[in-house]
Every structure is written in structure tokens, then in C-alpha cells.
Coordinates of C-alpha atoms and ligand atoms in Angstrom, one line a residue:
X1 CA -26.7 -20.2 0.5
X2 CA -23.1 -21.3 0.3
X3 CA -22.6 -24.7 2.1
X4 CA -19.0 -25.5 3.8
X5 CA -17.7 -28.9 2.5
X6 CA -16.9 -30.2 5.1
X7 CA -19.5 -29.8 7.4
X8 CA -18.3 -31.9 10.0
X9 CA -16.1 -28.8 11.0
X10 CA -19.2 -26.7 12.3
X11 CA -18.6 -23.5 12.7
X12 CA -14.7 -23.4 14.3
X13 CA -12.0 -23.0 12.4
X14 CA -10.3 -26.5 12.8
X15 CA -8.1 -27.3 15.2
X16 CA -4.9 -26.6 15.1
X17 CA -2.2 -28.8 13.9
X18 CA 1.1 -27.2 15.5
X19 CA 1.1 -26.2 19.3
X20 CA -0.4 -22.7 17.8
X21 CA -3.2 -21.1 20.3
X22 CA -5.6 -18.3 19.7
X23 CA -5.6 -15.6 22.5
X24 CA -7.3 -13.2 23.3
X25 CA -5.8 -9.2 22.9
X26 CA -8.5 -7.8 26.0
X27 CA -8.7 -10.9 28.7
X28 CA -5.8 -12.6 27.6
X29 CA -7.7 -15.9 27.7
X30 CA -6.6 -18.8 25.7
X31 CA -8.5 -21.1 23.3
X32 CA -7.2 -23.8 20.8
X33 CA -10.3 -23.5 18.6
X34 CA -11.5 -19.7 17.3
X35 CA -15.4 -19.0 16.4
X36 CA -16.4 -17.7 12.8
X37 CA -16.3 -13.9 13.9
X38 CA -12.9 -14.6 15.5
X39 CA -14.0 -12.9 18.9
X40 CA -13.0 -14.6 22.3
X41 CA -16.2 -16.1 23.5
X42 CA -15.6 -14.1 27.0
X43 CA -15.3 -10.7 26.1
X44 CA -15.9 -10.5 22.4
X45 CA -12.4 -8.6 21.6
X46 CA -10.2 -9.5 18.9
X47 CA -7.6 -13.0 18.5
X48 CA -4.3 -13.2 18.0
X49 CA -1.9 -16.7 17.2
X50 CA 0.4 -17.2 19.6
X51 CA 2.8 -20.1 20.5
X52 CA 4.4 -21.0 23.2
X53 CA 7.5 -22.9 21.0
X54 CA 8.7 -19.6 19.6
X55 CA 9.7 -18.4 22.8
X56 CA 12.9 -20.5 22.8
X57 CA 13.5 -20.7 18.7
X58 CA 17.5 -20.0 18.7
X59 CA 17.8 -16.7 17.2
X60 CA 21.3 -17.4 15.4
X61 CA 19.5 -20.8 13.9
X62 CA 16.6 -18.8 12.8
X63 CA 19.0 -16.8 10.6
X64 CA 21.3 -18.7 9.1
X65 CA 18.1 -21.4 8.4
X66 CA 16.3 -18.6 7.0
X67 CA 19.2 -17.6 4.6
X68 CA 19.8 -20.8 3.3
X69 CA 16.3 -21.4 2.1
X70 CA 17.1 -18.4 -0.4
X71 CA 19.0 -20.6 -2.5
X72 CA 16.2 -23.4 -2.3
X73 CA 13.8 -24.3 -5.1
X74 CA 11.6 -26.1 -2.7
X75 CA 7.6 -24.8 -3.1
X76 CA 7.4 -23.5 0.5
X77 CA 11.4 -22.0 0.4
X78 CA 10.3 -20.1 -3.0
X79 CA 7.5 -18.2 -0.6
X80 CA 9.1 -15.1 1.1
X81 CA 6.1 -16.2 3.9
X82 CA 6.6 -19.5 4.4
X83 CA 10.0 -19.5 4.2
X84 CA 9.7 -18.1 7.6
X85 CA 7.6 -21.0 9.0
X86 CA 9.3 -21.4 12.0
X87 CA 7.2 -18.2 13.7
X88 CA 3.6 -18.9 11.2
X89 CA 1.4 -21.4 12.8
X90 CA 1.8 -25.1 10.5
X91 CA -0.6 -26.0 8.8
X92 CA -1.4 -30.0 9.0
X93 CA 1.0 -30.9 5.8
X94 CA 3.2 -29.0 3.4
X95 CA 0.3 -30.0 0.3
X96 CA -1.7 -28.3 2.1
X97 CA -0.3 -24.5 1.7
X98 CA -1.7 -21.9 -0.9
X99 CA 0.9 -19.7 -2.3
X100 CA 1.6 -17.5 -5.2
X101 CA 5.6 -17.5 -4.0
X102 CA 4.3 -14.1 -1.7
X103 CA 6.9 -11.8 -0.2
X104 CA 10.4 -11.2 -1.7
X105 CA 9.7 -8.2 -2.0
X106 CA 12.3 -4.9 -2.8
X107 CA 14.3 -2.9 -0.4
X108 CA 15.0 -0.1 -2.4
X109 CA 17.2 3.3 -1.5
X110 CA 14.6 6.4 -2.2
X111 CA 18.0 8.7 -3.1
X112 CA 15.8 11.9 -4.2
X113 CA 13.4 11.8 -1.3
X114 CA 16.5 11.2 0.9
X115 CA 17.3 15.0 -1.0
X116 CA 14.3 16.7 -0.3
X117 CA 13.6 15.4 3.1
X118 CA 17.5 15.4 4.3
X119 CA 17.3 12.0 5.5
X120 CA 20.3 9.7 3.9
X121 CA 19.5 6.6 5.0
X122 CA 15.9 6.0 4.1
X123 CA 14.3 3.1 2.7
X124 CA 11.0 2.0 0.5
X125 CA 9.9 -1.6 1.5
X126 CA 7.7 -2.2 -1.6
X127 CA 4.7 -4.6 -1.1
X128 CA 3.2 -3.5 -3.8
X129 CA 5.2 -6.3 -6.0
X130 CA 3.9 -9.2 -4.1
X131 CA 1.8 -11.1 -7.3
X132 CA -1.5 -9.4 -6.6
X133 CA 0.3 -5.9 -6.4
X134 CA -0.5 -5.8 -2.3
X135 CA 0.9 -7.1 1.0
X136 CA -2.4 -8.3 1.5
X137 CA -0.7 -11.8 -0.2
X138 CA 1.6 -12.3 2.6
X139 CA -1.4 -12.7 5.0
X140 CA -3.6 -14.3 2.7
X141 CA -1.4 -17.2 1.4
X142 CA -1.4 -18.2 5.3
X143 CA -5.4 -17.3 6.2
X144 CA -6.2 -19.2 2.6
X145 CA -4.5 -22.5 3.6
X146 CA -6.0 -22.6 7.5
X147 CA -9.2 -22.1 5.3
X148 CA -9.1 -24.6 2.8
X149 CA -6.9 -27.0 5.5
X150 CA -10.7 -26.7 7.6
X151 CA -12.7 -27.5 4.5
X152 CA -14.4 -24.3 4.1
X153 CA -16.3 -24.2 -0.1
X154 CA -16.2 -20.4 0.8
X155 CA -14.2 -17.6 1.7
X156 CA -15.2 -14.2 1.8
X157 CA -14.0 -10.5 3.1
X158 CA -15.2 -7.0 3.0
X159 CA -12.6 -5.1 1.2
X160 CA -11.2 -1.1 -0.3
X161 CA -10.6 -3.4 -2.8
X162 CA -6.6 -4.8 -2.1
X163 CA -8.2 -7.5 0.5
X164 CA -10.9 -8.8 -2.6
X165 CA -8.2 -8.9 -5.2
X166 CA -5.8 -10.7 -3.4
X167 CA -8.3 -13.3 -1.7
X168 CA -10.1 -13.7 -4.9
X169 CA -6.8 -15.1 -6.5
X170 CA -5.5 -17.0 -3.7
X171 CA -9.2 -18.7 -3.4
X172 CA -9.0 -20.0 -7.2
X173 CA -5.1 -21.2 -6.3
X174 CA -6.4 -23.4 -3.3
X175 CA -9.7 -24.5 -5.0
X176 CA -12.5 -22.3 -3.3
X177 CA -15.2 -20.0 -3.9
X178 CA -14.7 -16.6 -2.9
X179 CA -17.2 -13.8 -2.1
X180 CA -16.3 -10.5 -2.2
X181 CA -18.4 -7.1 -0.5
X182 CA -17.0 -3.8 -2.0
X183 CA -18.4 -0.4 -1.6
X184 CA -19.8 1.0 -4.8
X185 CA -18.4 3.2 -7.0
X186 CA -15.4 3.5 -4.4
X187 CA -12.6 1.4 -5.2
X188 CA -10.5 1.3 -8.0
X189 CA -11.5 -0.5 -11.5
X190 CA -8.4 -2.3 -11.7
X191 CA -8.6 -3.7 -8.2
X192 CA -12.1 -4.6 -8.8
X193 CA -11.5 -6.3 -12.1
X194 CA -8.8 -8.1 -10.6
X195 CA -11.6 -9.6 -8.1
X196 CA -13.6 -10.5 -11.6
X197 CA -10.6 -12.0 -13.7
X198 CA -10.0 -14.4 -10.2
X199 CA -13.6 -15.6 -10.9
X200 CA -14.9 -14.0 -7.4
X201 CA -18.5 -13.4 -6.9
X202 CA -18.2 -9.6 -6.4
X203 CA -21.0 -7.6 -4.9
X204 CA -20.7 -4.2 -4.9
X205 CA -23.0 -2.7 -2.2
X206 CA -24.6 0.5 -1.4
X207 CA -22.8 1.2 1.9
X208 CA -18.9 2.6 2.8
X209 CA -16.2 -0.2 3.6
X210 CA -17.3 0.0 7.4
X211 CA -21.1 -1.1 6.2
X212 CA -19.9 -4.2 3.9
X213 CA -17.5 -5.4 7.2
X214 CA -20.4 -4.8 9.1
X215 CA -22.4 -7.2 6.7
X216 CA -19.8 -9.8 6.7
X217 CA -19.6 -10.1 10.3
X218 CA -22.9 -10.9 10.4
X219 CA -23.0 -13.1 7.2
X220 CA -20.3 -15.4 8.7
X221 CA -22.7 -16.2 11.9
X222 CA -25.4 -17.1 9.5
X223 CA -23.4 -19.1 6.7
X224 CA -20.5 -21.1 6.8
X225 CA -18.2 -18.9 4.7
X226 CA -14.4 -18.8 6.4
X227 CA -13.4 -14.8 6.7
X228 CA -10.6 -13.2 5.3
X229 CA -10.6 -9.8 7.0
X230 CA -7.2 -9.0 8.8
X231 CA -9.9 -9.6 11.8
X232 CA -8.7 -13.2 11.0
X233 CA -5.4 -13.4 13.2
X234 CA -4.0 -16.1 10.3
X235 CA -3.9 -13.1 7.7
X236 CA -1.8 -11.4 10.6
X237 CA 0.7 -13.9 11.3
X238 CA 1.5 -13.7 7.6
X239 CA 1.9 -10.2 7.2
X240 CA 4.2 -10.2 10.1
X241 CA 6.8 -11.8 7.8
X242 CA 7.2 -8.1 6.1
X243 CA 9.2 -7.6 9.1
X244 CA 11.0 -10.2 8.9
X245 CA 12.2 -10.0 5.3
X246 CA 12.8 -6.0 6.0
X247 CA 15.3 -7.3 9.3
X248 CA 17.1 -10.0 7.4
X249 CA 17.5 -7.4 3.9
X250 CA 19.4 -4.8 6.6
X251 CA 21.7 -7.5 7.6
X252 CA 19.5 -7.4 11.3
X253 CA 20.7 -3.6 12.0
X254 CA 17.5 -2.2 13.5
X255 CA 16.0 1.0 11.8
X256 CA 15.4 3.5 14.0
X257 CA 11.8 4.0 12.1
X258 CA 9.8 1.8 10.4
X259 CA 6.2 4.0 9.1
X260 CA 3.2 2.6 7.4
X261 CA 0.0 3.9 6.5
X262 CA -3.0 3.2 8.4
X263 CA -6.8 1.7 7.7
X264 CA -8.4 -0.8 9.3
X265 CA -5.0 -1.2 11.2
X266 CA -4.2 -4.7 10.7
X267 CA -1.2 -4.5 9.2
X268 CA 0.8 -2.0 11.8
X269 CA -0.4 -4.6 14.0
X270 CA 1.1 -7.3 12.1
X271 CA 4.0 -5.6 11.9
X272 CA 4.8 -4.7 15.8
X273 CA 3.7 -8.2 16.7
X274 CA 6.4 -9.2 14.7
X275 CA 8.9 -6.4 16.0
X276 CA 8.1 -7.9 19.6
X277 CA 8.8 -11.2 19.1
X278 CA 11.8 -10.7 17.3
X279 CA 12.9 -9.0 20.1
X280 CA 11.9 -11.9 22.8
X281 CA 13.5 -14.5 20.6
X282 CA 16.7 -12.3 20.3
X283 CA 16.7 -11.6 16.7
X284 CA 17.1 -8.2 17.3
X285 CA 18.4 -6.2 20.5
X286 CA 16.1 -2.9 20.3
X287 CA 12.5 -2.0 18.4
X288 CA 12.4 0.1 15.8
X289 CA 9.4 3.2 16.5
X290 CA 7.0 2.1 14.5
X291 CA 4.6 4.8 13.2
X292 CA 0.8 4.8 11.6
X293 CA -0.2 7.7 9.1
X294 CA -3.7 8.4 8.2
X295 CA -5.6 10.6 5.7
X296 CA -6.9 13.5 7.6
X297 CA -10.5 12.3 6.1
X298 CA -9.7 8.7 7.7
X299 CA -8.1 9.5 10.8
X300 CA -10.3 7.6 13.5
X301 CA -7.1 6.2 14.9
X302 CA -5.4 9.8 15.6
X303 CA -8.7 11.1 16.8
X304 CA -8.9 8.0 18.9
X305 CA -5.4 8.8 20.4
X306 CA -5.9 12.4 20.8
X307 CA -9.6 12.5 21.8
X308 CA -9.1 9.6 24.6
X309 CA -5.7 8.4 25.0
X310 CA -6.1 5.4 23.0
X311 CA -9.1 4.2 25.3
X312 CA -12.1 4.5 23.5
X313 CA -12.6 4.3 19.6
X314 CA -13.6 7.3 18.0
X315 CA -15.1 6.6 14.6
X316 CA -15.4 8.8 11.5
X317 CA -17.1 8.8 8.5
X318 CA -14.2 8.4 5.8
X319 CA -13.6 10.3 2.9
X320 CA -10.4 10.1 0.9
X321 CA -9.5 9.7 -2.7
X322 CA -6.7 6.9 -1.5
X323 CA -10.1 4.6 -1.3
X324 CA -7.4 1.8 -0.1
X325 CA -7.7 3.5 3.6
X326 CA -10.9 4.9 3.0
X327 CA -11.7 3.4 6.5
X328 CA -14.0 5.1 9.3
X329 CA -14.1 2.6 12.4
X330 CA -11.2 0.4 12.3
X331 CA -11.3 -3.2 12.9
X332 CA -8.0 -3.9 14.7
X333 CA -8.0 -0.1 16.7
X334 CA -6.8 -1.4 19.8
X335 CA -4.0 -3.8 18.5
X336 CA -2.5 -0.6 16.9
X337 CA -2.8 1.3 20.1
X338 CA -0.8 -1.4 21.4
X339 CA 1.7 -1.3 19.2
X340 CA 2.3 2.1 19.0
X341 CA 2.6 1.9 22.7
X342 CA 5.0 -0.7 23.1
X343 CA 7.4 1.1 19.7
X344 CA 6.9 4.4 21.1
X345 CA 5.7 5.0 18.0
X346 CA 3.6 8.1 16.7
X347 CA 0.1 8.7 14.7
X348 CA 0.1 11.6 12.2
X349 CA -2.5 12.2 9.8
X350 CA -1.7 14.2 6.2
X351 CA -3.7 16.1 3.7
X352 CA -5.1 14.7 -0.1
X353 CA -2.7 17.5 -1.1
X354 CA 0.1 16.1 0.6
X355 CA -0.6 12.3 -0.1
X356 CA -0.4 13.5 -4.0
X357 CA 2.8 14.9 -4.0
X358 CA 4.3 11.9 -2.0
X359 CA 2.7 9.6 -4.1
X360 CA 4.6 11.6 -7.2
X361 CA 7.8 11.7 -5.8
X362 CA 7.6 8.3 -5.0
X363 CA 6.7 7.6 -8.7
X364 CA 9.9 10.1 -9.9
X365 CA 12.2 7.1 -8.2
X366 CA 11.3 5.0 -10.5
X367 CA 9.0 2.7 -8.2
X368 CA 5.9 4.2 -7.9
X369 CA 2.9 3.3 -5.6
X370 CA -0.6 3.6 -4.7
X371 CA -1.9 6.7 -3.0
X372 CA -2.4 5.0 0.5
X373 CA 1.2 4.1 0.6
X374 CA 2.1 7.8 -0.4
X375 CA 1.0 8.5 3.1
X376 CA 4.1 7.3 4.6
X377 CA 6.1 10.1 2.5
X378 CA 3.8 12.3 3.5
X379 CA 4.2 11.4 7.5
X380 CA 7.6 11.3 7.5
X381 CA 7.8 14.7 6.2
X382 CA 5.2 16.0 9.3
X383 CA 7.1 13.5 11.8
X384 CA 10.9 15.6 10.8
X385 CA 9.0 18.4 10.9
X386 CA 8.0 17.8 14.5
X387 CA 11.7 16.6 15.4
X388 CA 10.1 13.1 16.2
X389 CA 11.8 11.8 13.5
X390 CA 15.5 13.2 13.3
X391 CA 17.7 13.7 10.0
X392 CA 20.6 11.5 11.4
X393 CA 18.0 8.4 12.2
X394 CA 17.2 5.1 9.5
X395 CA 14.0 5.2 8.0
X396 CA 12.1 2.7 6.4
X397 CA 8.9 3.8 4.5
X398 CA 6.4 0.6 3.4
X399 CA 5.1 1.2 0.3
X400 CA 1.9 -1.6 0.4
X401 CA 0.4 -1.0 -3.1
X402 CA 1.7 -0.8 -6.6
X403 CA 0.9 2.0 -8.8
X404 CA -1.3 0.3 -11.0
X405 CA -3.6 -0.3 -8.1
X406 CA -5.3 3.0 -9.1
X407 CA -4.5 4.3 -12.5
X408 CA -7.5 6.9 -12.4
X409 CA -6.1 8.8 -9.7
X410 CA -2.2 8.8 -11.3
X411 CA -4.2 10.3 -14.5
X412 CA -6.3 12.8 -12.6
X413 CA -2.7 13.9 -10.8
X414 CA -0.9 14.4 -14.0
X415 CA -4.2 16.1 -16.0
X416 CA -4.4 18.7 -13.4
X417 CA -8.0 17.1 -12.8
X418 CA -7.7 14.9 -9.1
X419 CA -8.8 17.9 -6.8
X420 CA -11.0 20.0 -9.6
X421 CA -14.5 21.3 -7.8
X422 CA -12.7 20.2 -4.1
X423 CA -12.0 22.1 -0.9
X424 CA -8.2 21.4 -2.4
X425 CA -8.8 22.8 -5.5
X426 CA -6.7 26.2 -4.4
X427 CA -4.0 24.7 -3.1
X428 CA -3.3 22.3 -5.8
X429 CA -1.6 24.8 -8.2
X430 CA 1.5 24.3 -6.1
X431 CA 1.7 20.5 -7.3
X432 CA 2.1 21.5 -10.5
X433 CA 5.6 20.9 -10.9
X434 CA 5.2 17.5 -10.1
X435 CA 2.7 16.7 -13.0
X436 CA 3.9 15.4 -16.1
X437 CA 0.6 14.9 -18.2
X438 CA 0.7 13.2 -21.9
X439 CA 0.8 16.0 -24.7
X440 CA -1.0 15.2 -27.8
X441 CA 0.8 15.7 -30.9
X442 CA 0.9 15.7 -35.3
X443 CA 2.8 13.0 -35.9
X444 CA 5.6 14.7 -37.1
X445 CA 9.1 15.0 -36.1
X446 CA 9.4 18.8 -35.6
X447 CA 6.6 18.7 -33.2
X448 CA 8.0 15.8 -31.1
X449 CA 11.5 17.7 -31.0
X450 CA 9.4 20.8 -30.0
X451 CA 8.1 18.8 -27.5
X452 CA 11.7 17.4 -26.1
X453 CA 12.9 21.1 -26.1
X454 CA 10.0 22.6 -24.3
X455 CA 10.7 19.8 -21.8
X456 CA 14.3 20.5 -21.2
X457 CA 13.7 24.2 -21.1
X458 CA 11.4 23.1 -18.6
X459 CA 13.5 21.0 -16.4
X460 CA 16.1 23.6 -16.8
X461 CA 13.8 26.3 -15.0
X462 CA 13.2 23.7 -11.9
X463 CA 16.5 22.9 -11.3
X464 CA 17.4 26.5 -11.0
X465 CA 14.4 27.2 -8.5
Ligands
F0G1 N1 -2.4 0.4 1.9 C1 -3.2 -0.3 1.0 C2 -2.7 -0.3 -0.4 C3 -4.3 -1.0 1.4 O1 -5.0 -1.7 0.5 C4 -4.7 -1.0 2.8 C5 -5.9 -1.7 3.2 C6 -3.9 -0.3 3.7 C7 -2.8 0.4 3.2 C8 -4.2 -0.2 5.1 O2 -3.9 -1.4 5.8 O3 -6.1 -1.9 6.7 O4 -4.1 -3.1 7.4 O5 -4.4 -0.8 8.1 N2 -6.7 -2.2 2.5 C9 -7.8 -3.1 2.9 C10 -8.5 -3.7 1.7 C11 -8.7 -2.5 3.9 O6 -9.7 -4.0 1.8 O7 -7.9 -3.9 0.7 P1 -4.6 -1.8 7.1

């Protein structure tokens, strides 16, 4: 059994060191010290940071502080997370922070989507090149140093594989042993062997994601091993500078959408957290909607919304080849629903066929991304389609994973082979165009200009379509 090195810190997470204070999202009660399971001991709902400081933080300060540490070499400046510090909780000293220089991350124009969907000024925030290839590092670089700043020997989270890869390295920056819970056979090899290289102890166990969080919730009652599950409101306050970074990039003009794909629902939460409090401190005068997109085999949350108005959870049993959101009963459900609620946001789900094509036209920029992030393509596509999103409005798609998060499923794509012996198989034939798959050749000149004129006849006959 692991055993926490410093012992002396039972089974709290340490108190804080800023004026930081953990409250709860149901009762709204207030505690300076969070149990294992972070659940307020009232009413057992979930924890979120708060501080009373940032309320009167000077918004024009903020930004011009906030620029200037661009041009900083200093360790913490370097971080696109804690270069935000002033709205993260502080950790005791600045020694005590484990980061990987998180964040930074792209803005980029998506000009051909912008084509096809009619929608000129949309945007990909690309998370996927934060140094584990997730935006699970901006959270974790923050949950990782409240963790080894209380002494914990052990961290551990249940994972789709993102969470495990990105806690596993972060745990071997700041000196601890990390334990990992994946479900077999259902996460992508190079995820998992990013867990491995990061010297992890990986289990994969016979269960769905939802059976290995289950597990760890009760593992962290039993042994003093410090969870990194976005359940952990550290890994939160983190994430939330995504929004941040995305404000300051469009020189603080609000988009009119921001849309990100939707699995245990953490992250949207980070995100409108964020949103709101830049609003409170003045940093920006209006919210952006912010929208959640499912797979339609992972849609608890827009079942939840439809089925009872955001009220009572509806749980599915997930089933999705983008295994990132491959997520049934959704740990932060009602933080989302809150969020969505106070953005006016909407919650669309989209088809495997659909999440492929988006995750290919996405790739045909140039950028690329993992299947879960696809999703946003995909919504935005349903959310014009329903007029909730208009052509004339900003857009801002996060992308949260980089393509090489799954490479079996970009080779399945382009083979012709991802939806063979599915319910999808039918409908597939109409991706066609937007395979490109490898062609096996003599090694001779004639067949690889062959190959370049078959190509060019080819693109000729899609550009006249
Ligand atoms: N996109 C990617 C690439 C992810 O890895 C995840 C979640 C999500 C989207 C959904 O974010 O859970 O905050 O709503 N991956 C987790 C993991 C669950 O274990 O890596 P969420």
C-alpha cells in the first residue's frame, strides 16, 4: 500500500497558503481544508477554489502585467498557467511549482472550414500542443504542485488515457509516484505508452472509464494517494487559464462562441468559471455562449438536459471510437449545467460519421487533432444548422488533443477500415473523399509520377464537384 510522505498531513489536502477557499457548487458552504474525495462534508457535491482577493484584481493591471511576463525568461513567466497566477490559488513558494512551461498554445485561423461552414471568423484554440499533447497539462501542472506542496509519495487518476499521460509526466517532473487506472483495451497505445515512458504504474482494468473512477474514488478513502481527476478543483483552476490565453490572443474582443467537446465535463467547467470571473473582474464586458458537444454514444449530458432540464443525471453506457470522451456518467454534470446556464450556451451531440470528417478537415488545415476534439467541427456544423450559431458571429473551436494522440484511428480513417462491420459502415462511403490512404509502390520513378498524376487528376475531379 502506498504510504503518503508526509503523514502528518492526514488525509486533507494541506492548507492553503493564499487566502484560496474550497466551496461548495450545491450548499455553497465554505471550507479552507478539502477531504481526499474532494466532496463537501455537508452534502457530498463537488468543490470549487474560490477567492475572495480576485474580486477586486484591477482588470487593466491584470493585462498589461500579464503581457509583460511574455517577454520574461523567469520559470513561472515561461508557463502559459502560471503566468496567470494572479486568479490560480499560490502555492506556499515559487520552488514549489511543477511545470513543463504548459499553455502557450496556438490560435490559429481554420480558412477552409471557414469555406465550407460559411463562417469567416472562426478560430482553432489548439491544446493539443501543450508538452503532453493535451490541455490536461494546464490543470495538472497546478493540481501536481498543491500535491507534492502537501507531501503526497502518490498521485493517481482514472483516465481515457489524456488525464494518465499527462499526470504520469508531471508526477516524474515533481518527484512522485503516480498510479494510473485505464480501461482495457480502450484507450489509445500512444497515450498509454506515454503513461509507461513517464514511469507510471499503469493498470489497465477490466471495467469502462466510469468503473476505474469509481475505483479511485474509493481507493483514495482507503490509501493516501492525492487524486488527479478534474474532480480535483486544482486541475480546474488551471485549465481555466485556456480562457485566459484565448481572451488576451483576441486582443480581449469577446467571441460570440466559444465550443468544446464534452466528457467527464471538467473542462467546459473550467472554462465558464473562467468566462465569469473575467467578467466580475472587468476583463471582459459580455460572455461568450459557451457550447458542450458530445458523441451521440456518450451523450449523458444532452440526455441529462433534454430528459430533465439539467436536474437529474442521466447516465449512459458509452460507446465511441473517440475513447478520449468515451464517458457514461460524468463527474462534473452539474458544473457544466451551470455553465451552460449562465453562457446561454447549447449541448449537441454528433455522429462517429460526422466526428471523422471533422476530424479530417481539421487535419487538411495543416493542424490536425484527436477525434474528441473533431467534435467541436462537428457541433458547430449542427449548431449553424439550427441558426443557434449564425454565419456573421466569432467562433472559436478548442481543439484539446493532438493528432498523434490516436494514430490507429487516423489509419483506420484513411484505409477505408474505421467503421468496417459497424452500424456506420453504409454511410461511410460518402467520407471517401476525405481519405488519403498510403499507396504502395515499385520503387521506380514511372510509378511514383503515375502516382502524382492519378492524384492531380483526382483533385481536379473534386474541385469541379
Ligand atoms: N478531449 C480530449 C482529448 C480528452 O482527453 C478529454 C477527456 C476530453 C476532450 C473531455 O474533457 O472530460 O474535461 O469533459 N479526457 C479525460 C482523460 C477524461 O482521462 O484523459 P472533459
Amino acid at each position: 500500500m502506498p504510504s503518503a510522505a508526509a503523514s502528518e498531513k492526514g488525509s486533507e489536502s494541506g492548507p492553503p497558503q493564499g487566502s484560496f477557499c474550497f466551496r461548495c457548487i450545491g450548499c455553497g458552504s465554505v471550507t479552507h481544508l478539502a477531504a481526499q474525495d474532494f466532496r463537501c462534508a455537508q452534502c457530498g457535491n463537488l468543490l470549487e477554489i474560490t477567492d475572495p482577493a480576485w474580486k477586486s484584481l484591477d482588470a487593466a493591471t491584470l493585462k498589461s502585467v500579464w503581457r509583460d511576463r511574455r517577454a520574461s525568461n523567469a520559470m513561472l513567466d515561461r508557463s502559459g498557467v502560471w503566468r496567470f497566477r494572479e486568479l490560480l490559488p499560490a502555492p506556499a513558494t515559487e520552488q514549489q511549482v511543477v511545470t513543463l512551461r504548459e499553455g502557450n498554445t496556438p490560435l490559429y485561423e481554420l480558412p477552409q472550414a471557414s469555406r465550407t461552414t460559411g463562417v469567416p471568423r472562426l478560430y482553432a484554440k489548439h491544446q493539443g500542443l501543450n508538452p503532453t499533447g493535451s490541455f490536461k497539462d494546464t490543470g495538472m501542472t497546478v493540481a501536481a504542485t498543491f500535491a507534492r506542496q502537501a507531501g503526497y509519495r502518490w498521485v493517481a487518476c482514472a483516465s481515457t488515457g489524456n488525464t494518465s499521460a499527462s499526470m504520469a509526466a508531471y508526477a516524474a517532473r515533481g518527484g512522485m509516484r503516480s498510479l494510473v487506472l485505464v480501461p482495457d483495451g480502450k484507450i489509445s497505445w500512444s497515450k498509454l505508452s506515454q503513461a509507461l515512458d513517464y514511469g507510471a504504474l499503469t493498470c489497465q482494468l477490466r471495467t469502462d472509464f466510469d468503473g476505474c473512477l469509481r475505483l479511485l474514488q474509493e481507493l483514495v478513502r482507503r490509501a493516501p494517494v492525492y487524486q488527479l481527476n478534474s474532480i480535483n478543483p486544482f486541475r480546474l483552476e488551471g485549465q481555466k487559464t485556456l480562457a485566459l490565453e484565448l481572451m488576451e490572443q483576441l486582443d480581449w474582443q469577446v467571441p460570440d462562441h466559444v465550443i468544446v467537446p464534452g466528457g467527464n465535463l471538467g473542462n467546459s467547467s473550467a472554462i465558464g468559471k473562467a468566462l465569469l470571473e473575467m467578467r466580475e473582474i472587468g476583463l471582459m464586458a459580455r460572455l461568450p455562449k459557451l457550447s458542450i458537444i458530445q458523441a451521440e454514444g456518450a451523450n449523458a449530458l444532452v440526455r441529462t438536459l433534454r430528459e430533465t432540464g439539467g436536474k437529474r443525471l442521466v447516465s449512459v453506457q458509452a460507446e465511441t471510437r473517440a475513447t478520449a470522451i468515451r464517458i457514461g456518467n460524468p463527474a462534473s454534470w452539474e458544473k457544466a449545467v451551470k455553465v451552460l446556464q449562465a453562457t446561454d450556451g447549447a449541448c449537441e451531440q454528433v455522429s462517429e460519421l460526422e466526428i471523422a470528417q471533422a476530424k479530417a478537415e481539421i487535419g487538411a488545415e495543416g493542424i490536425g487533432c484527436e477525434p474528441a476534439s473533431a467534435v467541436t467541427l462537428a457541433g458547430l456544423k449542427k449548431l449553424l444548422h439550427l441558426g443557434f450559431v449564425k454565419r456573421e458571429e466569432s467562433v472559436v473551436l478548442i481543439l484539446t488533443g493532438n493528432l498523434l494522440k490516436d494514430p490507429d484511428f487516423t489509419m483506420d480513417f484513411h484505409r477505408g477500415s474505421l467503421f468496417q462491420g459497424t452500424a456506420h459502415e453504409g454511410g461511410s462511403t460518402e467520407l471517401k473523399p476525405f481519405r488519403h490512404p498510403p499507396v504502395v509502390l515499385d520503387a521506380t520513378l514511372d510509378a511514383v509520377i503515375q502516382a502524382l498524376d492519378q492524384a492531380e487528376k483526382s483533385d481536379r475531379t473534386h474541385s469541379n464537384a
